[in-house]
């Protein structure tokens, strides 16, 4: 025990007096605020030390020889101005007498200082360039020198940090020389005197300039309930880079302590000096006794009791050593730690905090801030870090024994270290849990994981399970105990093995697990990995294959109605359009859909063709060779909102299928627009040569698609036998040299105008093109076409034009037929000319006259251009060939014409565009028609209606889904799809085998993923049904094949990862059981609230984490001896560290306790004995700030000038302020003791 601490007056840093003739000069270290360039001042100091390492052993930049030479140059060898006649005059240099005299005075002072120099003399630092210029003989005018710019060589005046000597050289000069130079030339701008001392080199005893000063850091030992003023003092916001004190080796402990206290009160300017007592400690940064490299001390200004007790070389600063030099005490470098005690505010010293306050356990309820769509990461991390084994493995640094930095599949330990740092931030003990942040930003962890996986580098929403899978895999590889992975063949059964024998299968499982551990052995394997048993059976030869595979995530399907439903449109060939409601399994294919439609609509499945329509054009051809319908399921092929049309096309053998687009040229517009829904017609190539048959086909389709009759112009049906060539006299007149009898098949479709035979002015019939013009697209690029495979019988092809086709480039149908047929089609009279055919010239590069010649080989046609276009343009766009020349001359000469119709070959691509006008469009597609292609009728599906009624009745009974149902569905046998065929080694063929996956065993931490998401383009593919899972006592034994595990299969829920929203977005949260207090909490990013585990049972539950319950009859970690050993060792080491910490605290208290503290402790012990209270002594705990505290403080000695009073004061270790030392506003009492 010691007496009450002593108090001593500590003076403020005393500024040495500068001679009066140097006006304004004073110590830069007293006036300059701490300014350390670019970061840690110690770094800058170190750099300066390197640059001046050669200067430490030198006395001056000028030795005796240099001074002699300079004297000879300036004054001559004859000091008494005795010169010979041959000696040149000094005036030849034209040196100013003033400058010459100054140099002489400086040299004289240098000589005097060399002889009279002593240790402790001040030495000033100035730029070498200026100093050299001063003695440069070529400089004759003092004005050329200018003031001394000391700023040019200085980084920090206060910390004596100089710039790089190689770039900014400097020189050291005695104080008398510096005073003279400043008197003559002054200092530049804000420059200040920069000085140091002459010190004696301990190696050779010579005086050298002290360039390498001692640097110390100030640290404030702060109690948890106390706040530092550095946060509100704007001058010290960057305090961790400013808390540096510089001292000379000549200074005493009292000098350094004075500087430390001075800086402390500059920072903590709210403290009342008269009411504050200070303790000071010195922590040396010396090399350990074992010779190992010393670890750098923390540089932070604020430290707590835990950091303070971690300092090994810690000494109390007491008044008896104040007069000692710091070098004599070997205080070369280190930190000065201050703690304070204020009257009526606190009783105990901060260094004794743990004596009265037990170190609390971390609460484990720290949230994680959302960095931008990182909720998926936060929720998964909260689930992982609260797993006790995994947390302790990283928290107590057991993982450092197993980091595998050479694993080529790993990340050199970066992921493991990043995860460990995160756990330390969340669970490290702190003195005051209330001072712990309620949340932290996992920026460093996200940066690390984003560096190694670009999926998580940005701020897009990701899947929590995918993040978890990557994290576990990266931790596994970083901590894999296998350094060199051997090549392993997966064990398998032989043909002689009995697949029905359990022992045989069990041996295969054991072999598989052992082989797996030869390449993969880590803490992740110990905790999270189990084995699947997979059984495949060939449907042809009944061959059975059994294999085992490891898993760390159990993905369970949900037993819900997995259906794909939609409403598709049907365009029957001879009926109005209709819709059909369809429901199929989610894995159903496009062919399944066609069969379903054919069955419900009573159609031939071979006559059904499906297309997706968008913007009145064909968007997708589901019959094409390259269509996604060949491999995608319906749920991915057709989304909600897609317009899918199924056309019934009854085509005879040899028929061609022609796509038809609909356009309308509105009044006042020069170009047409598409409307309606495109469709198809089927015709034989011969029928397509007849424009009358083509129009009849089109008109018949429009009658059904528009929803009612349309008053198209009358056309004969082609069966009229009484019509002859003689009824069309205008043809004979126009074509007298042509045998018109060959056109009788076309003439039968035309109704003759009998009045034309008796009247000179015939009456014109109603035009067949009154409603729509037929145009043909024949410039389609075959590379852009979606086409089906040719029919095996007749090479029939179903194709659609690309959606970006330029339909306005289509040309009139009459451009492709014989002029006689064109006249019949247009029904023009004898005294009329042939109707000019307007050609829409296609400016696109896809237009190609060669394609026309291929499509309509040998076709004779009149091609005329509108009068607005000149002939030169026509010649440019339609190159003249021999064929066109012959055809044109034949027509112009009225030569007999052979009608040639388009010849459609199977590799030819021709589409039809029907161009309507405004009046005909409004008449044909009037709004009064109930059913049309935009408002199709409904085709009843009575079977589906009955199924929906049954399903509705089931849903009203609210049959709940349980986790047990999901586990049963997981192990149910299923048949592989056509895209997942299995190669049977016995049949040597790919088969649709039956497959069954079962759980062979389960790991200690069972991670379950409820498969709520489907791989689909639609956001609606998320199952939100509630799955009821047990909070405690989940029995997995009914679902596990191997029942021999002595650890048992009973699990308790410890965490739930939730997802709210759709598949393309949403929000993640987590329910977690905190192992610190065994209570449940709801983690919503940074917000953490108490919760009940039953709240986690909802439609949002996505990932479930179960922990195996310890079996009383067995060691729960029997199969993981390595992990258990590491956990036991690391936990023991942590407990030992805490015990050592408490031991250090007790020792520190015993060595430094005051009488007040000892008396209080004795009083408390006496009360404990009287009350026989085994509980914690509440009197030892610091009271709350709002409680009244009555502590018997020792009375301050009354002012007494007698010797007795003084001796009493000194014996109690109390020192009163001394008015004579330091500035009045910086007086304080420094607590110390009379002896060590």
PDB file of C-alpha atoms in Angstrom, residues 481-727:
ATOM      1  CA  UNK A 481      -6.376 -29.187 -44.486  1.00  0.00           C
ATOM      2  CA  UNK A 482      -5.308 -31.020 -47.650  1.00  0.00           C
ATOM      3  CA  UNK A 483      -2.258 -29.252 -49.070  1.00  0.00           C
ATOM      4  CA  UNK A 484      -1.599 -31.512 -52.064  1.00  0.00           C
ATOM      5  CA  UNK A 485      -4.817 -32.997 -53.384  1.00  0.00           C
ATOM      6  CA  UNK A 486      -4.343 -36.517 -54.801  1.00  0.00           C
ATOM      7  CA  UNK A 487      -6.180 -37.764 -57.854  1.00  0.00           C
ATOM      8  CA  UNK A 488      -9.119 -39.854 -56.676  1.00  0.00           C
ATOM      9  CA  UNK A 489     -11.476 -42.075 -58.651  1.00  0.00           C
ATOM     10  CA  UNK A 490     -15.022 -42.070 -57.389  1.00  0.00           C
ATOM     11  CA  UNK A 491     -15.921 -45.445 -55.870  1.00  0.00           C
ATOM     12  CA  UNK A 492     -18.655 -47.420 -57.587  1.00  0.00           C
ATOM     13  CA  UNK A 493     -20.287 -50.830 -57.434  1.00  0.00           C
ATOM     14  CA  UNK A 494     -19.274 -53.677 -59.678  1.00  0.00           C
ATOM     15  CA  UNK A 495     -21.604 -55.888 -61.664  1.00  0.00           C
ATOM     16  CA  UNK A 496     -21.263 -58.584 -59.012  1.00  0.00           C
ATOM     17  CA  UNK A 497     -22.345 -56.344 -56.115  1.00  0.00           C
ATOM     18  CA  UNK A 498     -25.859 -56.714 -54.786  1.00  0.00           C
ATOM     19  CA  UNK A 499     -27.565 -53.335 -54.842  1.00  0.00           C
ATOM     20  CA  UNK A 500     -30.190 -54.628 -52.421  1.00  0.00           C
ATOM     21  CA  UNK A 501     -27.654 -55.525 -49.738  1.00  0.00           C
ATOM     22  CA  UNK A 502     -27.425 -52.744 -47.125  1.00  0.00           C
ATOM     23  CA  UNK A 503     -23.927 -53.645 -45.988  1.00  0.00           C
ATOM     24  CA  UNK A 504     -22.665 -53.403 -49.563  1.00  0.00           C
ATOM     25  CA  UNK A 505     -24.252 -50.010 -50.015  1.00  0.00           C
ATOM     26  CA  UNK A 506     -22.972 -48.823 -46.635  1.00  0.00           C
ATOM     27  CA  UNK A 507     -19.434 -49.829 -47.513  1.00  0.00           C
ATOM     28  CA  UNK A 508     -19.753 -47.841 -50.744  1.00  0.00           C
ATOM     29  CA  UNK A 509     -20.933 -44.837 -48.723  1.00  0.00           C
ATOM     30  CA  UNK A 510     -18.017 -45.105 -46.299  1.00  0.00           C
ATOM     31  CA  UNK A 511     -15.533 -45.455 -49.153  1.00  0.00           C
ATOM     32  CA  UNK A 512     -17.008 -42.422 -50.915  1.00  0.00           C
ATOM     33  CA  UNK A 513     -16.770 -40.299 -47.758  1.00  0.00           C
ATOM     34  CA  UNK A 514     -13.176 -41.338 -47.090  1.00  0.00           C
ATOM     35  CA  UNK A 515     -12.216 -40.572 -50.674  1.00  0.00           C
ATOM     36  CA  UNK A 516     -13.917 -37.195 -50.387  1.00  0.00           C
ATOM     37  CA  UNK A 517     -11.945 -36.370 -47.238  1.00  0.00           C
ATOM     38  CA  UNK A 518      -8.696 -37.137 -49.034  1.00  0.00           C
ATOM     39  CA  UNK A 519      -9.282 -34.013 -51.104  1.00  0.00           C
ATOM     40  CA  UNK A 520     -11.683 -31.961 -49.001  1.00  0.00           C
ATOM     41  CA  UNK A 521     -11.190 -31.658 -45.263  1.00  0.00           C
ATOM     42  CA  UNK A 522     -12.005 -28.389 -43.490  1.00  0.00           C
ATOM     43  CA  UNK A 523     -14.187 -26.859 -40.823  1.00  0.00           C
ATOM     44  CA  UNK A 524     -16.886 -26.454 -43.489  1.00  0.00           C
ATOM     45  CA  UNK A 525     -16.721 -30.177 -44.226  1.00  0.00           C
ATOM     46  CA  UNK A 526     -16.930 -30.949 -40.521  1.00  0.00           C
ATOM     47  CA  UNK A 527     -20.018 -28.842 -39.924  1.00  0.00           C
ATOM     48  CA  UNK A 528     -22.014 -28.559 -43.147  1.00  0.00           C
ATOM     49  CA  UNK A 529     -21.390 -31.551 -45.426  1.00  0.00           C
ATOM     50  CA  UNK A 530     -23.377 -34.796 -45.624  1.00  0.00           C
ATOM     51  CA  UNK A 531     -23.962 -37.509 -48.227  1.00  0.00           C
ATOM     52  CA  UNK A 532     -26.696 -38.082 -50.799  1.00  0.00           C
ATOM     53  CA  UNK A 533     -27.545 -41.534 -52.048  1.00  0.00           C
ATOM     54  CA  UNK A 534     -28.552 -41.478 -55.726  1.00  0.00           C
ATOM     55  CA  UNK A 535     -30.288 -44.447 -57.391  1.00  0.00           C
ATOM     56  CA  UNK A 536     -30.869 -44.701 -61.166  1.00  0.00           C
ATOM     57  CA  UNK A 537     -32.796 -47.502 -62.864  1.00  0.00           C
ATOM     58  CA  UNK A 538     -32.865 -48.160 -66.569  1.00  0.00           C
ATOM     59  CA  UNK A 539     -36.423 -48.674 -67.922  1.00  0.00           C
ATOM     60  CA  UNK A 540     -35.196 -51.090 -70.610  1.00  0.00           C
ATOM     61  CA  UNK A 541     -32.738 -53.463 -68.942  1.00  0.00           C
ATOM     62  CA  UNK A 542     -33.570 -52.704 -65.270  1.00  0.00           C
ATOM     63  CA  UNK A 543     -29.934 -51.937 -64.577  1.00  0.00           C
ATOM     64  CA  UNK A 544     -29.557 -50.141 -61.201  1.00  0.00           C
ATOM     65  CA  UNK A 545     -26.790 -47.653 -60.458  1.00  0.00           C
ATOM     66  CA  UNK A 546     -26.094 -46.454 -56.883  1.00  0.00           C
ATOM     67  CA  UNK A 547     -23.714 -43.571 -56.188  1.00  0.00           C
ATOM     68  CA  UNK A 548     -22.990 -41.190 -53.317  1.00  0.00           C
ATOM     69  CA  UNK A 549     -22.418 -37.449 -53.552  1.00  0.00           C
ATOM     70  CA  UNK A 550     -21.561 -34.847 -50.885  1.00  0.00           C
ATOM     71  CA  UNK A 551     -23.880 -31.902 -50.216  1.00  0.00           C
ATOM     72  CA  UNK A 552     -23.795 -28.864 -47.932  1.00  0.00           C
ATOM     73  CA  UNK A 553     -27.176 -27.471 -48.855  1.00  0.00           C
ATOM     74  CA  UNK A 554     -30.378 -29.524 -48.889  1.00  0.00           C
ATOM     75  CA  UNK A 555     -32.711 -28.111 -51.547  1.00  0.00           C
ATOM     76  CA  UNK A 556     -36.289 -29.222 -50.966  1.00  0.00           C
ATOM     77  CA  UNK A 557     -39.121 -28.907 -53.495  1.00  0.00           C
ATOM     78  CA  UNK A 558     -42.477 -27.685 -52.241  1.00  0.00           C
ATOM     79  CA  UNK A 559     -45.491 -29.982 -52.728  1.00  0.00           C
ATOM     80  CA  UNK A 560     -47.689 -27.412 -54.429  1.00  0.00           C
ATOM     81  CA  UNK A 561     -49.646 -27.663 -57.660  1.00  0.00           C
ATOM     82  CA  UNK A 562     -46.838 -27.233 -60.144  1.00  0.00           C
ATOM     83  CA  UNK A 563     -48.874 -26.233 -63.131  1.00  0.00           C
ATOM     84  CA  UNK A 564     -48.395 -23.991 -66.106  1.00  0.00           C
ATOM     85  CA  UNK A 565     -51.580 -22.283 -67.159  1.00  0.00           C
ATOM     86  CA  UNK A 566     -52.365 -19.949 -69.996  1.00  0.00           C
ATOM     87  CA  UNK A 567     -54.987 -18.951 -72.516  1.00  0.00           C
ATOM     88  CA  UNK A 568     -53.958 -19.608 -76.090  1.00  0.00           C
ATOM     89  CA  UNK A 569     -55.730 -18.443 -79.254  1.00  0.00           C
ATOM     90  CA  UNK A 570     -56.816 -20.782 -82.001  1.00  0.00           C
ATOM     91  CA  UNK A 571     -57.337 -19.794 -85.632  1.00  0.00           C
ATOM     92  CA  UNK A 572     -59.304 -22.720 -87.109  1.00  0.00           C
ATOM     93  CA  UNK A 573     -59.198 -22.903 -90.873  1.00  0.00           C
ATOM     94  CA  UNK A 574     -62.965 -22.819 -91.358  1.00  0.00           C
ATOM     95  CA  UNK A 575     -64.200 -21.241 -88.114  1.00  0.00           C
ATOM     96  CA  UNK A 576     -63.950 -17.925 -86.299  1.00  0.00           C
ATOM     97  CA  UNK A 577     -61.031 -17.418 -83.849  1.00  0.00           C
ATOM     98  CA  UNK A 578     -61.373 -18.696 -80.283  1.00  0.00           C
ATOM     99  CA  UNK A 579     -59.407 -19.043 -77.027  1.00  0.00           C
ATOM    100  CA  UNK A 580     -58.676 -22.190 -75.082  1.00  0.00           C
ATOM    101  CA  UNK A 581     -57.660 -22.255 -71.403  1.00  0.00           C
ATOM    102  CA  UNK A 582     -54.798 -24.658 -70.838  1.00  0.00           C
ATOM    103  CA  UNK A 583     -53.259 -26.205 -67.718  1.00  0.00           C
ATOM    104  CA  UNK A 584     -50.250 -28.473 -67.925  1.00  0.00           C
ATOM    105  CA  UNK A 585     -47.363 -29.428 -65.675  1.00  0.00           C
ATOM    106  CA  UNK A 586     -44.585 -26.872 -65.335  1.00  0.00           C
ATOM    107  CA  UNK A 587     -42.200 -29.246 -66.996  1.00  0.00           C
ATOM    108  CA  UNK A 588     -44.510 -29.802 -69.960  1.00  0.00           C
ATOM    109  CA  UNK A 589     -43.070 -29.194 -73.420  1.00  0.00           C
ATOM    110  CA  UNK A 590     -44.349 -27.430 -76.496  1.00  0.00           C
ATOM    111  CA  UNK A 591     -45.260 -30.755 -78.088  1.00  0.00           C
ATOM    112  CA  UNK A 592     -47.325 -31.579 -74.999  1.00  0.00           C
ATOM    113  CA  UNK A 593     -49.201 -28.314 -75.497  1.00  0.00           C
ATOM    114  CA  UNK A 594     -49.937 -29.079 -79.163  1.00  0.00           C
ATOM    115  CA  UNK A 595     -51.274 -32.504 -78.256  1.00  0.00           C
ATOM    116  CA  UNK A 596     -53.449 -30.972 -75.555  1.00  0.00           C
ATOM    117  CA  UNK A 597     -54.890 -28.400 -77.994  1.00  0.00           C
ATOM    118  CA  UNK A 598     -55.489 -30.999 -80.680  1.00  0.00           C
ATOM    119  CA  UNK A 599     -57.368 -33.147 -78.186  1.00  0.00           C
ATOM    120  CA  UNK A 600     -59.555 -30.379 -76.783  1.00  0.00           C
ATOM    121  CA  UNK A 601     -60.240 -28.718 -80.177  1.00  0.00           C
ATOM    122  CA  UNK A 602     -60.659 -32.016 -82.027  1.00  0.00           C
ATOM    123  CA  UNK A 603     -57.977 -31.193 -84.547  1.00  0.00           C
ATOM    124  CA  UNK A 604     -55.183 -33.139 -86.161  1.00  0.00           C
ATOM    125  CA  UNK A 605     -51.991 -32.317 -84.266  1.00  0.00           C
ATOM    126  CA  UNK A 606     -50.087 -32.285 -87.561  1.00  0.00           C
ATOM    127  CA  UNK A 607     -52.313 -29.439 -88.812  1.00  0.00           C
ATOM    128  CA  UNK A 608     -51.498 -27.167 -85.831  1.00  0.00           C
ATOM    129  CA  UNK A 609     -48.739 -24.575 -86.086  1.00  0.00           C
ATOM    130  CA  UNK A 610     -47.781 -22.192 -83.262  1.00  0.00           C
ATOM    131  CA  UNK A 611     -46.398 -18.672 -83.444  1.00  0.00           C
ATOM    132  CA  UNK A 612     -45.893 -15.763 -81.080  1.00  0.00           C
ATOM    133  CA  UNK A 613     -47.272 -12.469 -82.404  1.00  0.00           C
ATOM    134  CA  UNK A 614     -45.925  -9.072 -81.489  1.00  0.00           C
ATOM    135  CA  UNK A 615     -46.706  -5.694 -83.021  1.00  0.00           C
ATOM    136  CA  UNK A 616     -48.927  -7.314 -85.730  1.00  0.00           C
ATOM    137  CA  UNK A 617     -46.001  -9.421 -87.004  1.00  0.00           C
ATOM    138  CA  UNK A 618     -44.646 -12.894 -86.477  1.00  0.00           C
ATOM    139  CA  UNK A 619     -42.232 -12.697 -83.532  1.00  0.00           C
ATOM    140  CA  UNK A 620     -41.399 -16.359 -82.848  1.00  0.00           C
ATOM    141  CA  UNK A 621     -41.982 -19.432 -84.961  1.00  0.00           C
ATOM    142  CA  UNK A 622     -42.297 -22.334 -82.527  1.00  0.00           C
ATOM    143  CA  UNK A 623     -42.048 -24.806 -85.420  1.00  0.00           C
ATOM    144  CA  UNK A 624     -38.649 -23.559 -86.560  1.00  0.00           C
ATOM    145  CA  UNK A 625     -35.534 -25.680 -86.283  1.00  0.00           C
ATOM    146  CA  UNK A 626     -33.812 -23.108 -84.091  1.00  0.00           C
ATOM    147  CA  UNK A 627     -36.800 -22.375 -81.878  1.00  0.00           C
ATOM    148  CA  UNK A 628     -36.472 -22.510 -78.102  1.00  0.00           C
ATOM    149  CA  UNK A 629     -39.513 -24.766 -78.109  1.00  0.00           C
ATOM    150  CA  UNK A 630     -37.189 -27.640 -78.929  1.00  0.00           C
ATOM    151  CA  UNK A 631     -35.589 -27.607 -75.471  1.00  0.00           C
ATOM    152  CA  UNK A 632     -37.363 -25.165 -73.134  1.00  0.00           C
ATOM    153  CA  UNK A 633     -40.250 -26.066 -70.906  1.00  0.00           C
ATOM    154  CA  UNK A 634     -43.499 -24.168 -71.390  1.00  0.00           C
ATOM    155  CA  UNK A 635     -42.985 -22.129 -68.219  1.00  0.00           C
ATOM    156  CA  UNK A 636     -39.835 -20.675 -69.771  1.00  0.00           C
ATOM    157  CA  UNK A 637     -41.016 -20.639 -73.361  1.00  0.00           C
ATOM    158  CA  UNK A 638     -44.302 -18.781 -72.948  1.00  0.00           C
ATOM    159  CA  UNK A 639     -44.700 -16.035 -70.381  1.00  0.00           C
ATOM    160  CA  UNK A 640     -47.749 -14.292 -69.106  1.00  0.00           C
ATOM    161  CA  UNK A 641     -48.774 -11.611 -71.583  1.00  0.00           C
ATOM    162  CA  UNK A 642     -47.327 -13.328 -74.641  1.00  0.00           C
ATOM    163  CA  UNK A 643     -49.740 -13.460 -77.608  1.00  0.00           C
ATOM    164  CA  UNK A 644     -49.490 -17.028 -78.884  1.00  0.00           C
ATOM    165  CA  UNK A 645     -51.605 -18.128 -81.863  1.00  0.00           C
ATOM    166  CA  UNK A 646     -52.110 -21.705 -82.963  1.00  0.00           C
ATOM    167  CA  UNK A 647     -53.171 -21.916 -86.604  1.00  0.00           C
ATOM    168  CA  UNK A 648     -55.027 -24.815 -88.123  1.00  0.00           C
ATOM    169  CA  UNK A 649     -53.659 -25.217 -91.669  1.00  0.00           C
ATOM    170  CA  UNK A 650     -54.995 -28.140 -93.653  1.00  0.00           C
ATOM    171  CA  UNK A 651     -52.559 -28.473 -96.490  1.00  0.00           C
ATOM    172  CA  UNK A 652     -52.671 -31.126 -99.168  1.00  0.00           C
ATOM    173  CA  UNK A 653     -49.605 -32.881-100.373  1.00  0.00           C
ATOM    174  CA  UNK A 654     -47.508 -30.486-102.433  1.00  0.00           C
ATOM    175  CA  UNK A 655     -49.242 -27.354-101.117  1.00  0.00           C
ATOM    176  CA  UNK A 656     -47.257 -24.326-100.131  1.00  0.00           C
ATOM    177  CA  UNK A 657     -47.987 -22.392 -96.900  1.00  0.00           C
ATOM    178  CA  UNK A 658     -47.977 -18.629 -97.450  1.00  0.00           C
ATOM    179  CA  UNK A 659     -47.783 -16.102 -94.557  1.00  0.00           C
ATOM    180  CA  UNK A 660     -50.129 -13.127 -94.861  1.00  0.00           C
ATOM    181  CA  UNK A 661     -49.643  -9.711 -93.263  1.00  0.00           C
ATOM    182  CA  UNK A 662     -52.323  -7.030 -92.935  1.00  0.00           C
ATOM    183  CA  UNK A 663     -51.714  -3.359 -93.602  1.00  0.00           C
ATOM    184  CA  UNK A 664     -53.873  -0.278 -93.990  1.00  0.00           C
ATOM    185  CA  UNK A 665     -53.156   2.856 -96.008  1.00  0.00           C
ATOM    186  CA  UNK A 666     -55.046   5.532 -94.140  1.00  0.00           C
ATOM    187  CA  UNK A 667     -56.363   8.642 -95.808  1.00  0.00           C
ATOM    188  CA  UNK A 668     -53.759  11.386 -95.908  1.00  0.00           C
ATOM    189  CA  UNK A 669     -50.780   9.045 -95.370  1.00  0.00           C
ATOM    190  CA  UNK A 670     -48.232   7.962 -97.927  1.00  0.00           C
ATOM    191  CA  UNK A 671     -47.254   4.706 -96.258  1.00  0.00           C
ATOM    192  CA  UNK A 672     -49.307   1.923 -94.778  1.00  0.00           C
ATOM    193  CA  UNK A 673     -49.222   0.557 -91.236  1.00  0.00           C
ATOM    194  CA  UNK A 674     -49.695  -2.995 -89.996  1.00  0.00           C
ATOM    195  CA  UNK A 675     -52.798  -4.008 -88.081  1.00  0.00           C
ATOM    196  CA  UNK A 676     -54.561  -7.120 -86.884  1.00  0.00           C
ATOM    197  CA  UNK A 677     -52.990 -10.545 -86.649  1.00  0.00           C
ATOM    198  CA  UNK A 678     -51.097 -12.204 -89.485  1.00  0.00           C
ATOM    199  CA  UNK A 679     -52.273 -15.596 -90.712  1.00  0.00           C
ATOM    200  CA  UNK A 680     -51.547 -18.282 -93.302  1.00  0.00           C
ATOM    201  CA  UNK A 681     -53.136 -19.743 -96.412  1.00  0.00           C
ATOM    202  CA  UNK A 682     -52.290 -23.043 -98.062  1.00  0.00           C
ATOM    203  CA  UNK A 683     -52.427 -23.427-101.891  1.00  0.00           C
ATOM    204  CA  UNK A 684     -50.908 -25.593-104.514  1.00  0.00           C
ATOM    205  CA  UNK A 685     -48.282 -23.958-106.716  1.00  0.00           C
ATOM    206  CA  UNK A 686     -50.719 -24.097-109.665  1.00  0.00           C
ATOM    207  CA  UNK A 687     -53.439 -22.370-107.678  1.00  0.00           C
ATOM    208  CA  UNK A 688     -51.070 -19.651-106.643  1.00  0.00           C
ATOM    209  CA  UNK A 689     -50.524 -18.796-110.325  1.00  0.00           C
ATOM    210  CA  UNK A 690     -54.163 -17.704-110.515  1.00  0.00           C
ATOM    211  CA  UNK A 691     -54.678 -14.307-108.784  1.00  0.00           C
ATOM    212  CA  UNK A 692     -58.434 -14.942-108.682  1.00  0.00           C
ATOM    213  CA  UNK A 693     -57.981 -18.099-106.602  1.00  0.00           C
ATOM    214  CA  UNK A 694     -55.548 -16.276-104.312  1.00  0.00           C
ATOM    215  CA  UNK A 695     -58.071 -13.504-103.697  1.00  0.00           C
ATOM    216  CA  UNK A 696     -60.824 -16.021-103.009  1.00  0.00           C
ATOM    217  CA  UNK A 697     -58.642 -17.713-100.382  1.00  0.00           C
ATOM    218  CA  UNK A 698     -57.873 -14.412 -98.751  1.00  0.00           C
ATOM    219  CA  UNK A 699     -61.465 -13.183 -98.757  1.00  0.00           C
ATOM    220  CA  UNK A 700     -62.615 -16.470 -97.230  1.00  0.00           C
ATOM    221  CA  UNK A 701     -60.122 -16.095 -94.343  1.00  0.00           C
ATOM    222  CA  UNK A 702     -61.087 -12.481 -93.742  1.00  0.00           C
ATOM    223  CA  UNK A 703     -64.741 -13.521 -93.466  1.00  0.00           C
ATOM    224  CA  UNK A 704     -63.833 -15.721 -90.448  1.00  0.00           C
ATOM    225  CA  UNK A 705     -61.215 -13.462 -88.912  1.00  0.00           C
ATOM    226  CA  UNK A 706     -63.334 -10.300 -89.033  1.00  0.00           C
ATOM    227  CA  UNK A 707     -66.241 -12.041 -87.351  1.00  0.00           C
ATOM    228  CA  UNK A 708     -68.870 -11.778 -90.079  1.00  0.00           C
ATOM    229  CA  UNK A 709     -69.709 -11.335 -93.789  1.00  0.00           C
ATOM    230  CA  UNK A 710     -67.977  -8.683 -95.884  1.00  0.00           C
ATOM    231  CA  UNK A 711     -69.481  -7.320 -99.114  1.00  0.00           C
ATOM    232  CA  UNK A 712     -66.556  -8.165-101.344  1.00  0.00           C
ATOM    233  CA  UNK A 713     -67.034  -7.550-105.149  1.00  0.00           C
ATOM    234  CA  UNK A 714     -68.648 -10.531-106.832  1.00  0.00           C
ATOM    235  CA  UNK A 715     -66.340 -12.984-108.513  1.00  0.00           C
ATOM    236  CA  UNK A 716     -67.384 -16.113-110.348  1.00  0.00           C
ATOM    237  CA  UNK A 717     -66.270 -19.279-108.645  1.00  0.00           C
ATOM    238  CA  UNK A 718     -64.493 -20.446-111.828  1.00  0.00           C
ATOM    239  CA  UNK A 719     -67.086 -23.075-112.727  1.00  0.00           C
ATOM    240  CA  UNK A 720     -69.165 -20.929-115.092  1.00  0.00           C
ATOM    241  CA  UNK A 721     -69.273 -22.704-118.494  1.00  0.00           C
ATOM    242  CA  UNK A 722     -71.325 -20.145-120.508  1.00  0.00           C
ATOM    243  CA  UNK A 723     -68.636 -17.447-120.448  1.00  0.00           C
ATOM    244  CA  UNK A 724     -66.541 -17.183-123.613  1.00  0.00           C
ATOM    245  CA  UNK A 725     -63.818 -14.999-125.027  1.00  0.00           C
ATOM    246  CA  UNK A 726     -66.402 -13.242-127.144  1.00  0.00           C
ATOM    247  CA  UNK A 727     -67.875 -11.672-123.984  1.00  0.00           C
TER     248      UNK A 727
END
